[in-house]
Coordinates of C-alpha atoms and ligand atoms in Angstrom, one line a residue:
M1 CA -7.0 -217.3 87.1
K2 CA -8.7 -214.1 86.2
I3 CA -12.4 -214.4 85.2
S4 CA -11.8 -211.7 82.5
K5 CA -9.3 -214.2 80.9
I6 CA -11.7 -217.1 81.2
L7 CA -14.5 -215.1 79.6
A8 CA -12.1 -214.0 76.8
E9 CA -10.8 -217.5 76.1
K10 CA -13.8 -219.8 76.5
E11 CA -16.8 -219.7 74.2
I12 CA -19.2 -221.0 76.9
T13 CA -18.8 -220.6 80.6
V14 CA -20.8 -221.9 83.5
S15 CA -20.2 -220.8 87.1
C16 CA -21.8 -221.7 90.5
E17 CA -22.4 -219.8 93.7
L18 CA -21.9 -220.6 97.4
F19 CA -22.9 -218.6 100.5
P20 CA -21.0 -218.7 103.8
P21 CA -22.6 -220.0 107.0
K22 CA -24.0 -217.6 109.7
E23 CA -21.6 -215.8 111.9
G24 CA -20.2 -218.0 114.6
S25 CA -21.1 -221.3 112.8
A26 CA -18.6 -223.9 111.9
L27 CA -17.2 -223.8 108.4
E28 CA -16.7 -227.5 108.0
Q29 CA -19.9 -228.3 106.2
S30 CA -19.5 -225.3 103.9
R31 CA -16.0 -226.5 103.0
E32 CA -17.5 -229.9 102.0
I33 CA -20.2 -228.1 99.9
A34 CA -17.4 -226.1 98.2
A35 CA -15.4 -229.2 97.5
A36 CA -18.5 -231.0 96.0
T37 CA -19.3 -227.9 93.9
A38 CA -15.7 -227.7 92.7
K39 CA -15.9 -231.4 91.6
L40 CA -18.5 -230.3 89.0
R41 CA -15.7 -228.3 87.3
P42 CA -17.5 -225.0 86.9
D43 CA -15.5 -222.2 85.3
F44 CA -15.5 -220.4 88.6
I45 CA -17.2 -220.4 92.0
S46 CA -18.5 -217.2 93.5
V47 CA -18.8 -216.8 97.3
T48 CA -21.3 -214.2 98.6
Y49 CA -20.6 -211.7 101.4
G50 CA -23.0 -211.7 104.4
A51 CA -25.0 -208.5 105.0
A52 CA -22.9 -206.0 107.0
G53 CA -19.8 -208.0 106.4
S54 CA -20.4 -210.3 109.4
T55 CA -18.8 -213.3 107.6
A56 CA -16.0 -211.6 105.5
G57 CA -13.5 -214.1 106.8
Y58 CA -15.7 -217.1 105.8
T59 CA -16.1 -215.6 102.3
A60 CA -12.3 -215.5 101.8
E61 CA -11.9 -219.0 103.3
L62 CA -14.5 -220.6 101.1
A63 CA -13.1 -218.9 98.1
E64 CA -9.7 -220.3 99.1
E65 CA -11.3 -223.8 99.4
S66 CA -12.5 -223.5 95.8
E67 CA -9.0 -222.4 94.6
R68 CA -7.5 -225.4 96.5
H69 CA -9.7 -227.7 94.4
G70 CA -8.4 -226.0 91.2
V71 CA -11.5 -223.8 90.5
P72 CA -11.0 -220.0 90.3
A73 CA -12.9 -218.2 93.0
L74 CA -14.8 -214.9 92.9
A75 CA -15.1 -213.3 96.4
H76 CA -17.9 -210.8 96.9
L77 CA -17.5 -207.6 98.9
T78 CA -19.9 -204.8 99.8
C79 CA -19.6 -201.0 100.2
V80 CA -21.8 -200.9 103.3
S81 CA -19.4 -202.9 105.3
S82 CA -16.1 -201.5 103.8
D83 CA -13.8 -198.6 104.7
E84 CA -10.2 -198.0 103.7
D85 CA -8.8 -200.2 106.4
S86 CA -11.2 -203.1 106.1
L87 CA -10.7 -203.0 102.3
N88 CA -6.9 -203.1 102.6
G89 CA -7.2 -206.0 105.1
Y90 CA -9.6 -208.0 102.9
L91 CA -7.4 -207.5 99.8
S92 CA -4.3 -208.7 101.7
L93 CA -6.2 -211.8 102.8
L94 CA -7.4 -212.5 99.2
R95 CA -3.8 -212.0 97.9
K96 CA -2.5 -214.4 100.6
Y97 CA -5.1 -217.0 99.4
G98 CA -4.2 -216.6 95.8
I99 CA -7.7 -215.1 94.9
E100 CA -7.7 -212.7 91.9
N101 CA -11.4 -212.0 91.4
L102 CA -13.8 -209.9 93.4
L103 CA -17.5 -209.0 92.9
A104 CA -17.9 -205.4 94.2
L105 CA -21.4 -204.6 95.4
R106 CA -23.0 -201.8 97.3
G107 CA -24.9 -204.2 99.5
D108 CA -28.2 -203.3 101.2
M109 CA -28.4 -201.2 104.3
P110 CA -28.0 -203.7 107.2
Q111 CA -30.9 -203.6 109.7
G112 CA -29.9 -202.4 113.1
R113 CA -26.3 -201.6 112.0
E114 CA -24.9 -198.4 110.7
P115 CA -23.5 -198.8 107.2
K116 CA -20.1 -197.6 106.5
R117 CA -20.2 -194.5 104.2
V118 CA -16.8 -194.4 102.6
F119 CA -17.8 -196.0 99.3
R120 CA -21.3 -194.8 98.2
Y121 CA -21.8 -196.9 95.0
A122 CA -20.3 -200.2 93.8
S123 CA -18.4 -198.2 91.2
D124 CA -16.6 -196.3 93.9
L125 CA -15.5 -199.6 95.5
I126 CA -14.5 -201.0 92.1
A127 CA -12.2 -198.0 91.5
A128 CA -10.7 -198.3 94.9
I129 CA -9.9 -202.1 94.4
K130 CA -8.4 -201.4 91.0
A131 CA -6.2 -198.7 92.5
R132 CA -4.9 -201.2 95.0
G133 CA -3.7 -204.0 92.8
D134 CA -4.1 -206.2 89.9
F135 CA -7.5 -207.7 90.6
C136 CA -10.2 -208.7 88.2
V137 CA -13.4 -207.0 89.5
G138 CA -17.0 -207.6 88.5
G139 CA -20.2 -205.8 89.4
A140 CA -24.0 -206.5 89.5
C141 CA -26.6 -205.4 87.0
Y142 CA -30.4 -205.8 86.9
P143 CA -32.2 -206.7 83.6
E144 CA -35.5 -205.6 85.3
C145 CA -33.8 -202.4 86.6
H146 CA -32.5 -201.9 90.1
P147 CA -35.5 -201.2 92.4
E148 CA -34.0 -197.9 93.7
S149 CA -33.4 -196.4 90.2
A150 CA -35.6 -193.5 89.1
S151 CA -35.8 -195.0 85.6
V152 CA -34.3 -197.6 83.3
A153 CA -32.3 -194.8 81.6
A154 CA -30.8 -193.7 85.0
D155 CA -29.9 -197.4 85.8
I156 CA -28.2 -197.8 82.4
E157 CA -26.3 -194.6 83.0
A158 CA -25.2 -195.9 86.4
L159 CA -23.9 -199.1 84.6
R160 CA -22.0 -196.9 82.2
I161 CA -20.3 -195.2 85.1
K162 CA -19.7 -198.7 86.7
A163 CA -18.1 -200.0 83.5
G164 CA -16.0 -196.8 83.3
S165 CA -14.7 -197.4 86.9
G166 CA -12.9 -200.5 85.7
C167 CA -15.6 -203.2 86.0
D168 CA -14.4 -206.2 84.1
F169 CA -17.7 -208.0 83.8
F170 CA -21.3 -207.8 85.0
T171 CA -23.3 -210.6 86.6
T172 CA -27.1 -210.1 86.4
Q173 CA -29.7 -210.4 89.0
M174 CA -31.8 -213.6 88.5
F175 CA -34.5 -213.4 85.9
F176 CA -37.0 -216.0 84.7
D177 CA -38.0 -214.5 81.3
N178 CA -35.2 -214.5 78.8
E179 CA -36.9 -211.8 76.7
I180 CA -36.2 -209.4 79.5
M181 CA -32.5 -210.2 79.3
Y182 CA -32.3 -209.9 75.5
S183 CA -34.0 -206.5 75.8
F184 CA -31.7 -205.4 78.6
L185 CA -28.6 -206.5 76.6
S186 CA -29.7 -204.5 73.6
K187 CA -30.1 -201.4 75.8
L188 CA -26.6 -201.8 77.2
R189 CA -25.1 -202.2 73.7
K190 CA -27.0 -199.1 72.5
A191 CA -25.6 -197.2 75.4
G192 CA -22.1 -198.2 74.2
I193 CA -21.5 -200.5 77.2
N194 CA -19.6 -203.5 75.9
T195 CA -18.6 -205.1 79.2
P196 CA -19.2 -208.9 79.2
V197 CA -22.5 -209.8 80.9
I198 CA -22.9 -213.1 82.8
A199 CA -26.6 -214.3 83.0
G200 CA -27.6 -215.2 86.5
I201 CA -30.0 -218.2 86.6
M202 CA -31.7 -219.3 89.8
P203 CA -33.1 -222.9 89.8
I204 CA -36.3 -222.7 91.8
T205 CA -36.8 -226.2 93.2
S206 CA -39.1 -225.6 96.2
V207 CA -42.2 -223.5 97.0
K208 CA -40.4 -221.7 99.9
Q209 CA -37.8 -220.5 97.5
I210 CA -40.4 -218.8 95.3
E211 CA -41.7 -216.6 98.1
R212 CA -38.1 -215.7 99.2
T213 CA -37.0 -215.0 95.6
V214 CA -39.8 -212.6 94.7
K215 CA -39.4 -210.8 98.1
L216 CA -35.7 -210.4 97.7
S217 CA -35.3 -209.6 94.0
G218 CA -38.8 -208.3 93.0
T219 CA -38.4 -210.3 89.8
V220 CA -41.2 -210.9 87.3
L221 CA -42.4 -214.5 87.3
P222 CA -43.7 -215.4 83.8
R223 CA -46.9 -217.4 83.2
R224 CA -44.9 -220.5 82.2
F225 CA -43.1 -220.4 85.4
L226 CA -46.2 -219.9 87.6
E227 CA -48.0 -222.7 85.8
M228 CA -45.1 -225.0 86.5
A229 CA -45.0 -224.0 90.2
N230 CA -48.8 -224.3 90.6
R231 CA -48.8 -227.7 89.0
F232 CA -46.0 -229.3 91.0
C233 CA -45.8 -227.3 94.3
G234 CA -47.6 -230.1 96.2
D235 CA -44.9 -232.7 95.5
A236 CA -41.3 -231.8 96.6
A237 CA -39.6 -234.3 94.3
A238 CA -41.7 -233.2 91.3
M239 CA -41.1 -229.5 92.0
K240 CA -37.3 -230.1 92.2
Q241 CA -37.3 -231.9 88.9
A242 CA -39.5 -229.3 87.2
G243 CA -37.3 -226.4 88.6
I244 CA -34.2 -228.0 87.3
A245 CA -35.8 -228.5 83.8
F246 CA -37.0 -224.9 83.8
A247 CA -33.5 -223.6 84.6
T248 CA -32.0 -226.0 82.0
E249 CA -34.4 -224.8 79.3
Q250 CA -33.6 -221.1 80.2
I251 CA -29.9 -221.8 79.9
I252 CA -30.2 -223.6 76.6
D253 CA -32.3 -220.8 75.1
L254 CA -29.7 -218.2 76.3
I255 CA -26.8 -220.1 74.8
A256 CA -28.8 -220.7 71.5
N257 CA -29.2 -216.9 71.4
G258 CA -25.5 -216.1 72.0
V259 CA -25.6 -215.4 75.7
N260 CA -22.8 -217.8 76.5
N261 CA -21.8 -216.9 80.0
I262 CA -24.1 -218.4 82.6
H263 CA -23.9 -218.1 86.4
I264 CA -26.1 -220.6 88.3
Y265 CA -27.3 -219.4 91.7
T266 CA -26.7 -222.9 93.1
M267 CA -27.2 -221.7 96.7
N268 CA -25.1 -224.4 98.3
R269 CA -26.8 -227.2 96.4
P270 CA -24.2 -229.1 94.5
D271 CA -26.8 -231.8 93.7
I272 CA -29.0 -229.3 91.8
A273 CA -26.0 -227.7 90.1
G274 CA -24.8 -231.2 89.1
E275 CA -28.1 -232.1 87.5
I276 CA -28.2 -228.9 85.5
M277 CA -24.6 -229.2 84.4
G278 CA -25.2 -232.8 83.4
N279 CA -28.2 -231.6 81.3
I280 CA -25.9 -229.2 79.3
S281 CA -22.7 -231.3 79.3
E282 CA -22.7 -231.7 75.5
I283 CA -23.5 -228.1 74.9
R284 CA -20.8 -226.9 77.2
K285 CA -17.9 -229.1 76.1
Ligands
FAD1 P1 -24.8 -200.0 92.8 O1 -24.2 -200.3 91.6 O2 -24.1 -199.0 93.7 O3 -26.3 -199.4 92.5 C1 -27.2 -199.1 93.6 C2 -28.2 -198.1 93.0 O4 -27.5 -196.8 92.8 C3 -28.9 -198.4 91.7 O5 -30.2 -197.9 91.7 C4 -28.0 -197.7 90.7 O6 -28.7 -197.4 89.5 C5 -27.6 -196.4 91.5 N1 -26.2 -195.9 91.1 C6 -25.1 -196.7 91.0 N2 -24.1 -195.9 90.7 C7 -24.6 -194.6 90.6 C8 -24.0 -193.4 90.3 N3 -22.7 -193.2 90.1 N4 -24.8 -192.2 90.3 C9 -26.1 -192.4 90.6 N5 -26.7 -193.6 90.8 C10 -26.0 -194.7 90.9 N6 -25.5 -208.3 98.5 C11 -24.8 -208.6 99.5 O7 -24.9 -208.1 100.7 N7 -23.8 -209.6 99.4 C12 -23.6 -210.2 98.3 O8 -22.7 -211.1 98.2 C13 -24.3 -209.9 97.1 N8 -24.1 -210.5 95.9 C14 -24.9 -210.1 94.8 C15 -24.6 -210.6 93.5 C16 -25.3 -210.2 92.4 C17 -24.9 -210.8 91.1 C18 -26.4 -209.3 92.5 C19 -27.1 -208.9 91.3 C20 -26.6 -208.7 93.8 C21 -25.9 -209.1 94.9 N9 -26.1 -208.5 96.2 C22 -25.3 -208.9 97.3 C23 -27.2 -207.5 96.4 C24 -26.8 -206.1 96.1 O9 -25.9 -205.7 97.2 C25 -28.0 -205.2 96.1 O10 -28.8 -205.5 95.0 C26 -27.8 -203.7 96.2 O11 -29.1 -203.1 96.4 C27 -27.2 -203.0 95.0 O12 -25.9 -203.4 94.8 P2 -25.1 -202.8 93.5 O13 -23.8 -203.3 93.6 O14 -25.9 -203.2 92.3 O15 -25.2 -201.2 93.7

């Protein structure tokens, strides 16, 4: 089923995310994780695309695994690893697997590999996918502004172009301060961008994850979050519980304020996804 239809028909949606294993690794364990995640009945499962497209086949296969368990899949794809031929091949594979949804991203320049330069921005890739068939295509957005943008205004203008290229929905970069999200949404609406926005929530359940998260996303960590992390970082079980509670609270506040579409960056952890979904089961029903 198309995600645009799910977003239009359901008041509250919750989705999860998987990432494929490294190139050359077996897919079996990832299939089990996909099956366990699908058992939680999220509204859809997204599957990321390895940098430089090294695991494109795995992305498609894990997306198919999700569909096989009755959960619509969202397969990611990047510009830096795509040209006309690879795009046509990937779309054929997705069609064969019954996958109707793609998240089109620019990707980041792969280290030690030459990026492909056919599609410059995600909006170019979205337009190319839309021209090739009846896919539902989403794109990324950044409540704290994309780090390469010259200004917030320039970033919003780029999102206006992305929406105009046929983007059916946006998924946000992770954020830990909901006020930043509310301010971002207000800027989008003021700019006349009415595309649905799915809020990306990352449960931080270990100290290692905090360092990685900040390095990769450059996101602001609010005082509340830092105090939680400082207090519980010495105890793995307590840190996990506190991280799940923090993400749950963030989600409840978002839904209470009308941000009804939530994407949990579950990072191959169906146990964590399951606890969060259990915490909001009455809210979501
Ligand atoms: P774009 O939308 O192309 O934007 C990149 C920069 O160019 C921004 O500064 C933007 O403001 C500017 N820009 C865009 N369009 C224009 C225009 N027309 N004119 C002028 N400037 C413009 N990476 C992966 O490798 N694999 C994944 O699976 C993956 N999944 C992701 C999922 C989400 C929800 C998010 C938020 C990110 C994901 N990423 C993934 C990371 C992403 O590839 C990087 O953040 C990348 O730096 C930007 O991708 P984008 O699609 O937002 O780029």
